[in-house]
Each structure stands twice: as structure tokens, then as C-alpha cells.
Coordinates of C-alpha atoms and ligand atoms in Angstrom, one line a residue:
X1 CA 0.0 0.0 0.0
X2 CA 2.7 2.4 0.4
X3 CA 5.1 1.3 -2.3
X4 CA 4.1 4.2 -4.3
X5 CA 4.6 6.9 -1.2
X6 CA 8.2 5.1 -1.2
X7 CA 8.6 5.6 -4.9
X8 CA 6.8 9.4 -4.3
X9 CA 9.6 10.3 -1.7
X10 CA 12.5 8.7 -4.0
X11 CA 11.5 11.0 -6.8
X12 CA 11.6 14.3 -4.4
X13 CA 15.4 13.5 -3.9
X14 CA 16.3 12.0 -7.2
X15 CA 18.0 9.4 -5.2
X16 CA 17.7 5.1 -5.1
X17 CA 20.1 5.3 -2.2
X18 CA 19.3 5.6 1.8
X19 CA 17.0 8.9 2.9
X20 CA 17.2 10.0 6.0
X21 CA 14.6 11.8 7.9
X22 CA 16.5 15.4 8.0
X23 CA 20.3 15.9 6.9
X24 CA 21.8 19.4 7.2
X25 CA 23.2 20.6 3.7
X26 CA 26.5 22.6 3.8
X27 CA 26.4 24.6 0.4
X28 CA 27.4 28.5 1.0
X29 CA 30.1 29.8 3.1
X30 CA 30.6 27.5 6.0
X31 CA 33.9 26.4 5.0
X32 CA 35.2 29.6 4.7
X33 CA 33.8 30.5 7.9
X34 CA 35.1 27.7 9.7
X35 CA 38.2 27.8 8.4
X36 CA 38.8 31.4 9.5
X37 CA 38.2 30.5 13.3
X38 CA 40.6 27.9 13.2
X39 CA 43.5 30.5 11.3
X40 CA 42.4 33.1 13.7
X41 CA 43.3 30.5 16.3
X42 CA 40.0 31.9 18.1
X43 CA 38.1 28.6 18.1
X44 CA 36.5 28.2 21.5
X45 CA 34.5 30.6 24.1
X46 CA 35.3 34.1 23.1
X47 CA 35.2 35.7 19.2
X48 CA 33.8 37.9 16.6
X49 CA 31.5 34.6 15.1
X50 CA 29.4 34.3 18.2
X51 CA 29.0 38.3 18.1
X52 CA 27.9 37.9 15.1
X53 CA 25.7 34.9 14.9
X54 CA 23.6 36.8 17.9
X55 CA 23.3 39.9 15.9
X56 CA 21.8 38.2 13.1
X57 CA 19.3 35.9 15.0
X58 CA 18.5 39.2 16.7
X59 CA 17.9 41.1 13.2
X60 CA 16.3 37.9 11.7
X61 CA 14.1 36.8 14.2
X62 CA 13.2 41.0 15.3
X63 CA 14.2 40.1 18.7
X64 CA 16.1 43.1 21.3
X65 CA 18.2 40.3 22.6
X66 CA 20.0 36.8 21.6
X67 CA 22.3 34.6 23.7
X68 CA 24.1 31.9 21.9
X69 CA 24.6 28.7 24.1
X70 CA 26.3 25.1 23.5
X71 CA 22.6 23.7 23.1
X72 CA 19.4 24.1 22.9
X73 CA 18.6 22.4 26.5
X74 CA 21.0 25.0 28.2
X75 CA 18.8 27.6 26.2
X76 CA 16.0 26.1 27.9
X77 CA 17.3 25.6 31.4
X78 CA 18.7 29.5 31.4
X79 CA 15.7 30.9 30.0
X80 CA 13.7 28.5 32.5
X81 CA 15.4 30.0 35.7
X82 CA 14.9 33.7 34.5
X83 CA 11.6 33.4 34.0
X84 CA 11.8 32.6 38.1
X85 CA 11.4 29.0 38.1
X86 CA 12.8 27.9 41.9
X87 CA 13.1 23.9 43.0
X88 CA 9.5 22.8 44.4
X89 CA 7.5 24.6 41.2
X90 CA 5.3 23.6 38.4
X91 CA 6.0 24.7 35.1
X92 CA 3.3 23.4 32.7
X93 CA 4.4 21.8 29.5
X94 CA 2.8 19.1 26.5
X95 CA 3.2 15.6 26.9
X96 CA 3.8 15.4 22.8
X97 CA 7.8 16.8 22.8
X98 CA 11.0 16.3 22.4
X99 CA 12.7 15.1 26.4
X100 CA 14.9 18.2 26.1
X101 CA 11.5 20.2 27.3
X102 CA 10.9 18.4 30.4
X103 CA 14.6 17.6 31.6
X104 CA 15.2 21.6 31.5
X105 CA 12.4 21.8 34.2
X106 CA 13.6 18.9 36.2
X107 CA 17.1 20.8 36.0
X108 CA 15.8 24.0 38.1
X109 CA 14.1 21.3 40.4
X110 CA 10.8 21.6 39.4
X111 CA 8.2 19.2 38.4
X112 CA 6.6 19.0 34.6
X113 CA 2.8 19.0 34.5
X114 CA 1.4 17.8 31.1
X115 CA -1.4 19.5 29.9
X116 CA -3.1 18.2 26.4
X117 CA -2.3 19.2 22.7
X118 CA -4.5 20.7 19.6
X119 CA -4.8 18.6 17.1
X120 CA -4.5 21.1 14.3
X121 CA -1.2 22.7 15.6
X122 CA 0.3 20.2 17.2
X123 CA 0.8 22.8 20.1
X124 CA 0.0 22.9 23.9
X125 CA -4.0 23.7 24.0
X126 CA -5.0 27.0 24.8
X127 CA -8.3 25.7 26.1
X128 CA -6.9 22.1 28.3
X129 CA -4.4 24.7 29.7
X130 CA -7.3 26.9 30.9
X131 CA -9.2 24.1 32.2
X132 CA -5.9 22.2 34.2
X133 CA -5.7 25.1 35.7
X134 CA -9.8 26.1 36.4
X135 CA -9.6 22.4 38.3
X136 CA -5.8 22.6 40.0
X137 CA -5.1 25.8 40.8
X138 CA -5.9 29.2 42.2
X139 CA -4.0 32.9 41.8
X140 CA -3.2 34.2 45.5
X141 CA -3.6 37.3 47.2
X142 CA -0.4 37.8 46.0
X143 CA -0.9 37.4 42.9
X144 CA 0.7 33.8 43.0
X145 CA -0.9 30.8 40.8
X146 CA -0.8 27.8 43.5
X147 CA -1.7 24.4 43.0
X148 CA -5.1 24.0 45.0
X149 CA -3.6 20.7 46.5
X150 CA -0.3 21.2 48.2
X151 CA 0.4 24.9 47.3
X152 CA 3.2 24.5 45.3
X153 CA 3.6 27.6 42.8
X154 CA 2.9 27.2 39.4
X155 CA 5.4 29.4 37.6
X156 CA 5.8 29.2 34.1
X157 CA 4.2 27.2 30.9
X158 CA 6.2 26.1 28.3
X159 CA 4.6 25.4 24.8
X160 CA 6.5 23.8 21.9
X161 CA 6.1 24.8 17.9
X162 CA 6.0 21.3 17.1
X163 CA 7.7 20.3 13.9
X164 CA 7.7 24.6 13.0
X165 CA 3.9 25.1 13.1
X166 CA 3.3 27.6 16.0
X167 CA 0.8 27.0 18.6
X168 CA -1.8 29.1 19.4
X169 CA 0.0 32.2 20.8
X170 CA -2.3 34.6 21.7
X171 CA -4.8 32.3 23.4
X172 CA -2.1 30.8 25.3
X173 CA -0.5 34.6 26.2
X174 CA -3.8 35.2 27.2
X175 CA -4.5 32.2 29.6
X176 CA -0.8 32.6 31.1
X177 CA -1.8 36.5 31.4
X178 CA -4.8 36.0 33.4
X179 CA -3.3 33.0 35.9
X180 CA 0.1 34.8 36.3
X181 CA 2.4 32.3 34.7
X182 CA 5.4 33.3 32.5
X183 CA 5.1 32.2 29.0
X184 CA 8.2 30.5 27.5
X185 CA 8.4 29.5 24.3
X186 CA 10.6 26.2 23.4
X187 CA 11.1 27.2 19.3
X188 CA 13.8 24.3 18.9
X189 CA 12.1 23.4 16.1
X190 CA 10.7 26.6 15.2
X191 CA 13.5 28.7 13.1
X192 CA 12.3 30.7 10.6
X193 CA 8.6 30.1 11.9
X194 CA 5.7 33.3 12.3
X195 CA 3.4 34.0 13.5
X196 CA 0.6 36.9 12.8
X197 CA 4.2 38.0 11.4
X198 CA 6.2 37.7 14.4
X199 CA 9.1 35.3 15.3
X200 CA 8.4 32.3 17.2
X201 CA 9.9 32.3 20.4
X202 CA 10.1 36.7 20.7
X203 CA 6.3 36.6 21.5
X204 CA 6.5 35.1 25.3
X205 CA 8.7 36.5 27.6
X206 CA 11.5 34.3 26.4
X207 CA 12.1 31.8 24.2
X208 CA 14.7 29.1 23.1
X209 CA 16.2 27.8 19.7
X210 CA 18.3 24.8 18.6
X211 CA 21.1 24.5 16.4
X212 CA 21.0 20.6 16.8
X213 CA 22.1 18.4 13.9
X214 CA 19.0 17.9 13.0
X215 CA 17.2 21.4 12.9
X216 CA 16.6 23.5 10.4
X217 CA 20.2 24.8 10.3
X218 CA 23.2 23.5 12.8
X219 CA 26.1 24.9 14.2
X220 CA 26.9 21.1 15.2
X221 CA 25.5 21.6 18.2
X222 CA 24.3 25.0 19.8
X223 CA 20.9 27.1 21.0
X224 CA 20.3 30.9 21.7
X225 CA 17.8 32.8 24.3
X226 CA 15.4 34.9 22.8
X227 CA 14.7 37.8 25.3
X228 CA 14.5 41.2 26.0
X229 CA 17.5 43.7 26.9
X230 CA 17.6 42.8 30.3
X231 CA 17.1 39.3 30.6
X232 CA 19.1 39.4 27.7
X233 CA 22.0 40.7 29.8
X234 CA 21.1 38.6 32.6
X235 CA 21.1 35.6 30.3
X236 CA 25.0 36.4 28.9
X237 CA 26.0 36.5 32.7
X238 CA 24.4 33.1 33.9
X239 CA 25.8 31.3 30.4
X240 CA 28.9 32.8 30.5
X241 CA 30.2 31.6 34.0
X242 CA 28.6 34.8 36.0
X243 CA 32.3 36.3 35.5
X244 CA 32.2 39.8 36.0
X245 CA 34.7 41.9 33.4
X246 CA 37.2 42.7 34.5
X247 CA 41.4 43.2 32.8
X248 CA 42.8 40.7 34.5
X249 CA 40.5 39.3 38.1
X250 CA 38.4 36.2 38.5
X251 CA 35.5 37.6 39.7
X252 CA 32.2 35.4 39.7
X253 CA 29.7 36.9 41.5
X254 CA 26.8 34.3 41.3
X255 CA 26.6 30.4 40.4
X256 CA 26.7 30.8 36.8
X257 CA 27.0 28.3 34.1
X258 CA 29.6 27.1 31.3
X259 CA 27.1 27.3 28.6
X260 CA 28.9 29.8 26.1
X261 CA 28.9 28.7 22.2
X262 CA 31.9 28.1 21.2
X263 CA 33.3 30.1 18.2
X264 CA 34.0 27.7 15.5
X265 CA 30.3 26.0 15.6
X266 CA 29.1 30.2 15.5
X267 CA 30.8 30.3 12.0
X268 CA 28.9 27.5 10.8
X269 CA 26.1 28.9 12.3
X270 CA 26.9 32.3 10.4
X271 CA 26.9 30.6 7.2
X272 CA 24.4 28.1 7.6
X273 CA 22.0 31.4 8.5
X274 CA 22.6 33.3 5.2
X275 CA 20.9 30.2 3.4
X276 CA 18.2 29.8 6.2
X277 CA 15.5 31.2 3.8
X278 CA 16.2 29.5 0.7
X279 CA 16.2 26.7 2.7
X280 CA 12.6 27.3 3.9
X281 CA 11.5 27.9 0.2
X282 CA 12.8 24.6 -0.8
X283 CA 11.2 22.9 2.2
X284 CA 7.7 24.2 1.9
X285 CA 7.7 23.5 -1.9
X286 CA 8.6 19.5 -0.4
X287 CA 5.1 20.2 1.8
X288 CA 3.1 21.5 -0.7
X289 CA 4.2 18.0 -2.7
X290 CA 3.1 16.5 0.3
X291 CA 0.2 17.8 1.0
X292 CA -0.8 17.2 -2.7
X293 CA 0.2 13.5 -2.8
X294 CA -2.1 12.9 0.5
X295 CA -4.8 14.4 -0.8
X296 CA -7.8 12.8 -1.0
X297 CA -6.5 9.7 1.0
X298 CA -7.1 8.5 4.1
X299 CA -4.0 9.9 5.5
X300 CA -4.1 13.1 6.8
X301 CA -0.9 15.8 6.2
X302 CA -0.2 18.3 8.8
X303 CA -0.4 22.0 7.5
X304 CA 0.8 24.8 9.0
X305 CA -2.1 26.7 11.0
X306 CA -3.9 29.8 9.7
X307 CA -2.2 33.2 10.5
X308 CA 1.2 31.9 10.6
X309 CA 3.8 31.0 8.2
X310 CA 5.8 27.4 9.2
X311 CA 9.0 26.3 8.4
X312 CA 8.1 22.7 7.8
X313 CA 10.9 21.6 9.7
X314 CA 9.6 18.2 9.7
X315 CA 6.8 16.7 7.3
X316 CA 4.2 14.9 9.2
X317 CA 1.2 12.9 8.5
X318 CA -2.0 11.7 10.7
X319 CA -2.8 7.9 10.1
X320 CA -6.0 6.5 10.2
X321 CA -5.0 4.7 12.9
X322 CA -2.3 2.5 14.9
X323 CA -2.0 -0.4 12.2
X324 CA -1.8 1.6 9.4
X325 CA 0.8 3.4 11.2
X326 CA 3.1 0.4 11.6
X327 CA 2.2 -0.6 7.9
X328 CA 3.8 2.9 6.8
X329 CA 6.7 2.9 9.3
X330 CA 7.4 -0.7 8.1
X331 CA 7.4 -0.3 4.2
X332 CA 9.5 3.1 4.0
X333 CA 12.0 1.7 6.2
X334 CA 12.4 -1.8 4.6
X335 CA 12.8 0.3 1.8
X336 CA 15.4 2.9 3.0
X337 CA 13.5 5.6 3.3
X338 CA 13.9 6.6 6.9
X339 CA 10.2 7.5 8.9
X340 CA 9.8 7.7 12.3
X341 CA 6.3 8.1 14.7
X342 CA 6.0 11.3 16.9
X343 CA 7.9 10.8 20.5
X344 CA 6.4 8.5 22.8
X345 CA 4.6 10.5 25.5
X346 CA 6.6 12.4 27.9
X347 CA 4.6 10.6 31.0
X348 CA 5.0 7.6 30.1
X349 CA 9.0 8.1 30.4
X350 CA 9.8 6.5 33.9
X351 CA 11.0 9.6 34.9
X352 CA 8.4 11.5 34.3
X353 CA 5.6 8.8 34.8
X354 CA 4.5 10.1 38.3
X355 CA 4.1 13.9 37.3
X356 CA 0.7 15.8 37.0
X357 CA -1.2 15.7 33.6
X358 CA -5.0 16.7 32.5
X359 CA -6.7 14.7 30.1
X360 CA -4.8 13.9 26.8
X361 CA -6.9 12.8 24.9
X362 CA -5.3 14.3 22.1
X363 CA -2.0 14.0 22.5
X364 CA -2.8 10.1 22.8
X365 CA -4.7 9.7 19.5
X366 CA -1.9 11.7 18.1
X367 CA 1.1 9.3 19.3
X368 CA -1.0 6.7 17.5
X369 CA -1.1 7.8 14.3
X370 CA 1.1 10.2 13.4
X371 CA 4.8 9.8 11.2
X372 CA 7.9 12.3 10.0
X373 CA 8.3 11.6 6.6
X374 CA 11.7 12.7 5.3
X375 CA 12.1 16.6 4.8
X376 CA 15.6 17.1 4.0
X377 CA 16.0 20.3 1.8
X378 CA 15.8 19.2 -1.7
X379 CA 18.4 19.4 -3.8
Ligands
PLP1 C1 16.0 19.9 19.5 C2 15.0 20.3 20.6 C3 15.5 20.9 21.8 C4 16.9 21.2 22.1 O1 17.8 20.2 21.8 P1 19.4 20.3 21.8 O2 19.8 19.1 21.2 O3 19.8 20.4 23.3 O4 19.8 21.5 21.1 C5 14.5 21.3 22.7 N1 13.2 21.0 22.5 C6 12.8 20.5 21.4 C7 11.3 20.3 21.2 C8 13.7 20.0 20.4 O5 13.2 19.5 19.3

């Protein structure tokens, strides 16, 4: 049944070899780039390549402030802890994400709570948000959200742009808003993503990118805060050991955290950015094939929500159900075409197996049915 899909995805890349889900394509300046740092000798913490690669995410994505870090989880953990989250809090998250999400709570010793998905965006639900907190939770005289059963404080929510299609902002800005939580936006996946014609992850009071292997560009391995001047500055600090400058004295004047980018994976970075938006052209011309091939089937392709424009990071589509899930998965890959299903659910990881989740119903009809096809940009 899905020999022809196989034959479909073989014709995209002109290729009869092995295709993998998503491999990074190295075709403008990185060399050069690279290759500078390492005749410059200035390869590691401290360069003109991470000043530069901060800049332009700043200028690209319109936001005051951008702090390059070694990954994507640092970015996460950082911008977690300056939006106030202490040990003993909530922070509110989906159960349908990468682990990276959750272990960045756990790292400020706090506690995940899943809340469900949409099933158009993908996203954290504005409205299963809302009623988590209607049933758990109460806003203090102090203006403090607590949970309504032990008290603990619920600080912050996390949604994720899952796969590049943005959830639903404002609804979510507006929920967080009205229970005093500080919005954060994980937009690992999410470069080159708007929406209502702003920037993922400059909308909430901070958000986080990733420069992974696997995203839609790679420094090798690398992330960046999205924030505003003064968590911006605050950010910089608490990546970049909490030294204070000074000519010559070791001054660190808080716990801070070894989380700079290295220079030579900012050059890559540099050049990899210059070809970010041809890139996304070639990518959503792969979707649109996509979305054309499934239509009128039984399988579903997800498109990017209304209001926004995605970066179809990664291709996905909605099976009927479980079996014809495993039918898919099992034909492209006996075929080498590499597909994978949608992460198993974060609570079902024994780590997080005992945290507190609403209903997700969603998010479990969604693990059942839904595959990344390959979305490599073509060539
Ligand atoms: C890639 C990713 C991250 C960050 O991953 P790193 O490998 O640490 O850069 C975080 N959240 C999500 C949803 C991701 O996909």
C-alpha cells in the first residue's frame, strides 16, 4: 500500500540510495567560515563569530536580545530559571515533545505538568491549559498561581512549535496572562517560523532555539535565548560563567553556568544562516508535494495553522490509525526511506511517569497515528 509513497519520496530527492529523515546541507560559506576561526586561532568561548551569529538571529528573528549557548537544553534551562522558576515549582508543559522540554524543568528542580495538545497545531491547548488550571489551581492574594492541592507555585508554561507550526499564541498569552504564569516558548524546532508575522519564540517573555544536527540549520551543536535587553543581559551573565569583566580578576559573582557557544560552531552557524530562507522555500515546496500526494486519501498531512507561516521543519502525516501506522513505518524503512512516529509521550517516560497531567486525549490519538516523513532540503 505504500510502495508508491516510497517511490513518491524517492522521486523528491532524485535518489535510489538511503533517505534519512533530516540531513543538514552545507552549500554557502561555511567552510570559509570555519576555516577562518581555526587560522584566527579563536576557536572556543570568546570571538567575533558568536557576536555575530547573535546579531543576526536578533535582526532575523526581530528580537532586542540573543544569547548563543552550547545547546538548545542549556537555552532552555537558562531561560527557565529567569523566568523565576525555583526547585518545588510547576511549570506546565505538553506531553507530545521532544525530552529536552521536560529535563530543563527537572534541571531548576521543578516538576513538569502535562497539559493536552491541539490537534490542528500540534501545540499545547490554549483551552486544556485553561481548564488544568480552572480544576488545580488558584491565583493568591499575591498574585501567585498555586496548585489547589499542596500549594506548590505554578510558575511558568512552556509550549512547543512542534515540527515549526506555531501553537496558538495569543490564546495561550492570554490564559498565562490571566493565571500569572510566565510564558516561554521552546522554538527548537521553530526557526524561521511566524506568527501573525512575528518570530516564534520573541512573543512570550523568552524563548529558546536549537542549532542541533537535525534542525533547520546546525552549528553542530548549539541554541540561543530569545529575550528582551535585560534578561538578555542577565542571560549572557548566567551562560557565560557569571564572570564579572574585568582586565585581568576572577570575579564570579553568582553560580553561573559554562554554557557559552563556542566560536567555530558560530561560524557554521553564520553561514548556515545566510541560506536559512532558501532553505525554507525549498522545504515548503517539499510540503506542498506532500500535501498534494495525500490528498484525497485517508491519511491526513499536517499544514501549518492559519495566521502563521511554518517552516516545515519536519513533514508529518496523521494515520487513520495505529495499524496503518506500523504498515507505513514498516514499508519506507524496509525500503530505506527513513520514517519515524511522533515521540512517545513524555509521562510515560519512567522519569516522568508520576508527574501531574489533564486529560490527553489528544495528544494520545496523536502518538497513535502520526509519522515524520523525510524533509531534508531538496536538492
Ligand atoms: C531539539 C530540541 C530541543 C533542544 O535540543 P538540543 O539538542 O539540546 O539543542 C529542545 N526542545 C525540542 C522540542 C527540540 O526538538
Amino acid at each position: 500500500m505504500f510502495n508508491s509513497l516510497v517511490s513518491f519520496i524517492r522521486e523528491q530527492y532524485h535518489s535510489d540510495d538511503f533517505i534519512p529523515l533530516h540531513a543538514p546541507v552545507f552549500a554557502g560559506r561555511e567552510r570559509d567560515y570555519v576555516t577562518d576561526t581555526i587560522e584566527s586561532t579563536f576557536v572556543s568561548s570568546v570571538g567575533a563569530y558568536v557576536d555575530r551569529f547573535e546579531h543576526d538571529i536578533a535582526t532575523y528573528t526581530a528580537s532586542p536580545r540573543a544569547i548563543a549557548t552550547v545547546n538548545g537544553t542549556a537555552a532552555l534551562h537558562i531561560a527557565l530559571k529567569l523566568a523565576g522558576v525555583e526547585p518545588g515549582d510547576l511549570v506546565i508543559t505538553q506531553p507530545l515533545t521532544f525530552v529536552a522540554t521536560c529535563n530543563a524543568i527537572a534541571y531548576c528542580g521543578a516538576e513538569p505538568v502535562f497539559v493536552d495538545v491541539d490537534r490542528q497545531t500540534l501545540g499545547l491547548s490554549p483551552v486544556a491549559l485553561e481548564a488544568w488550571l480552572t480544576e488545580n489551581a488558584r491565583v493568591d492574594d499575591c498574585g501567585i498561581c498555586r496548585s489547589t492541592l499542596d500549594g506548590k507555585v505554578v510558575r511558568a508554561c512552556i509550549p512547543m512549535h512542534t515540527f515549526g507550526h506555531p501553537a496558538e499564541l495569543d490564546k495561550l498569552l492570554d490564559v498565562c496572562a490571566r493565571w500569572k504564569l510566565a510564558l516561554v516558548e521552546d522554538a527548537a524546532e521553530s526557526l524561521g517560523s511566524f506568527y501573525k508575522g512575528r518570530h516564534t519564540g520573541t512573543i512570550g517573555l523568552l524563548g529558546t532555539l536549537s542549532f542541533n544536527g537535525n534542525k533547520i540549520i546546525t552549528t553542530g551543536g548549539g541554541g540561543m535565548i530569545l529575550a528582551n535587553q535585560e534578561l538578555g543581559n542577565r542571560a549572557k551573565h548566567l551562560t557565560t560563567t557569571a564572570k564579572q569583566p574585568h582586565p585581568y580578576e576572577y570575579v564570579h559573582d553568582e553560580l553561573g553556568y559554562n554554557y557559552r557557544l563556542p566560536n567555530i560552531n558560530a561560524a557554521l552557524g553564520c553561514a548556515q544562516l545566510e541560506r536559512l530562507e532558501a532553505f525554507i522555500v525549498k522545504k515548503r515546496e517539499l510540503a506542498s508535494r506532500y500535501a498534494e500526494y495525500f490528498d484525497g486519501s485517508e491519511l491526513e498531512f499536517v499544514r501549518e495553522p492559519i495566521n502563521c507561516r511554518s517552516n516545515y521543519w519536519l513533514n508529518a502525516v496523521i494515520c487513520t490509525d495505529r495499524e496503518q501506522r506500523d504498515a507505513l513505518l514498516k514499508t519506507t524503512n524496509n525500503n530505506g526511506i527513513m520514517t519515524r512516529p511522533i515521540w512517545a509521550l513524555m509521562n510515560r517516560l519512567p522519569i516522568y511517569a508520576n508527574s501531574r497531567k489533564g486529560a490527553l486525549n489528544n495528544a494520545e490519538w496523536l502518538e497513535a497515528r502520526v509519522v515524520n516523513l523525510p524533509s531534508s532540503v531538496l536538492p
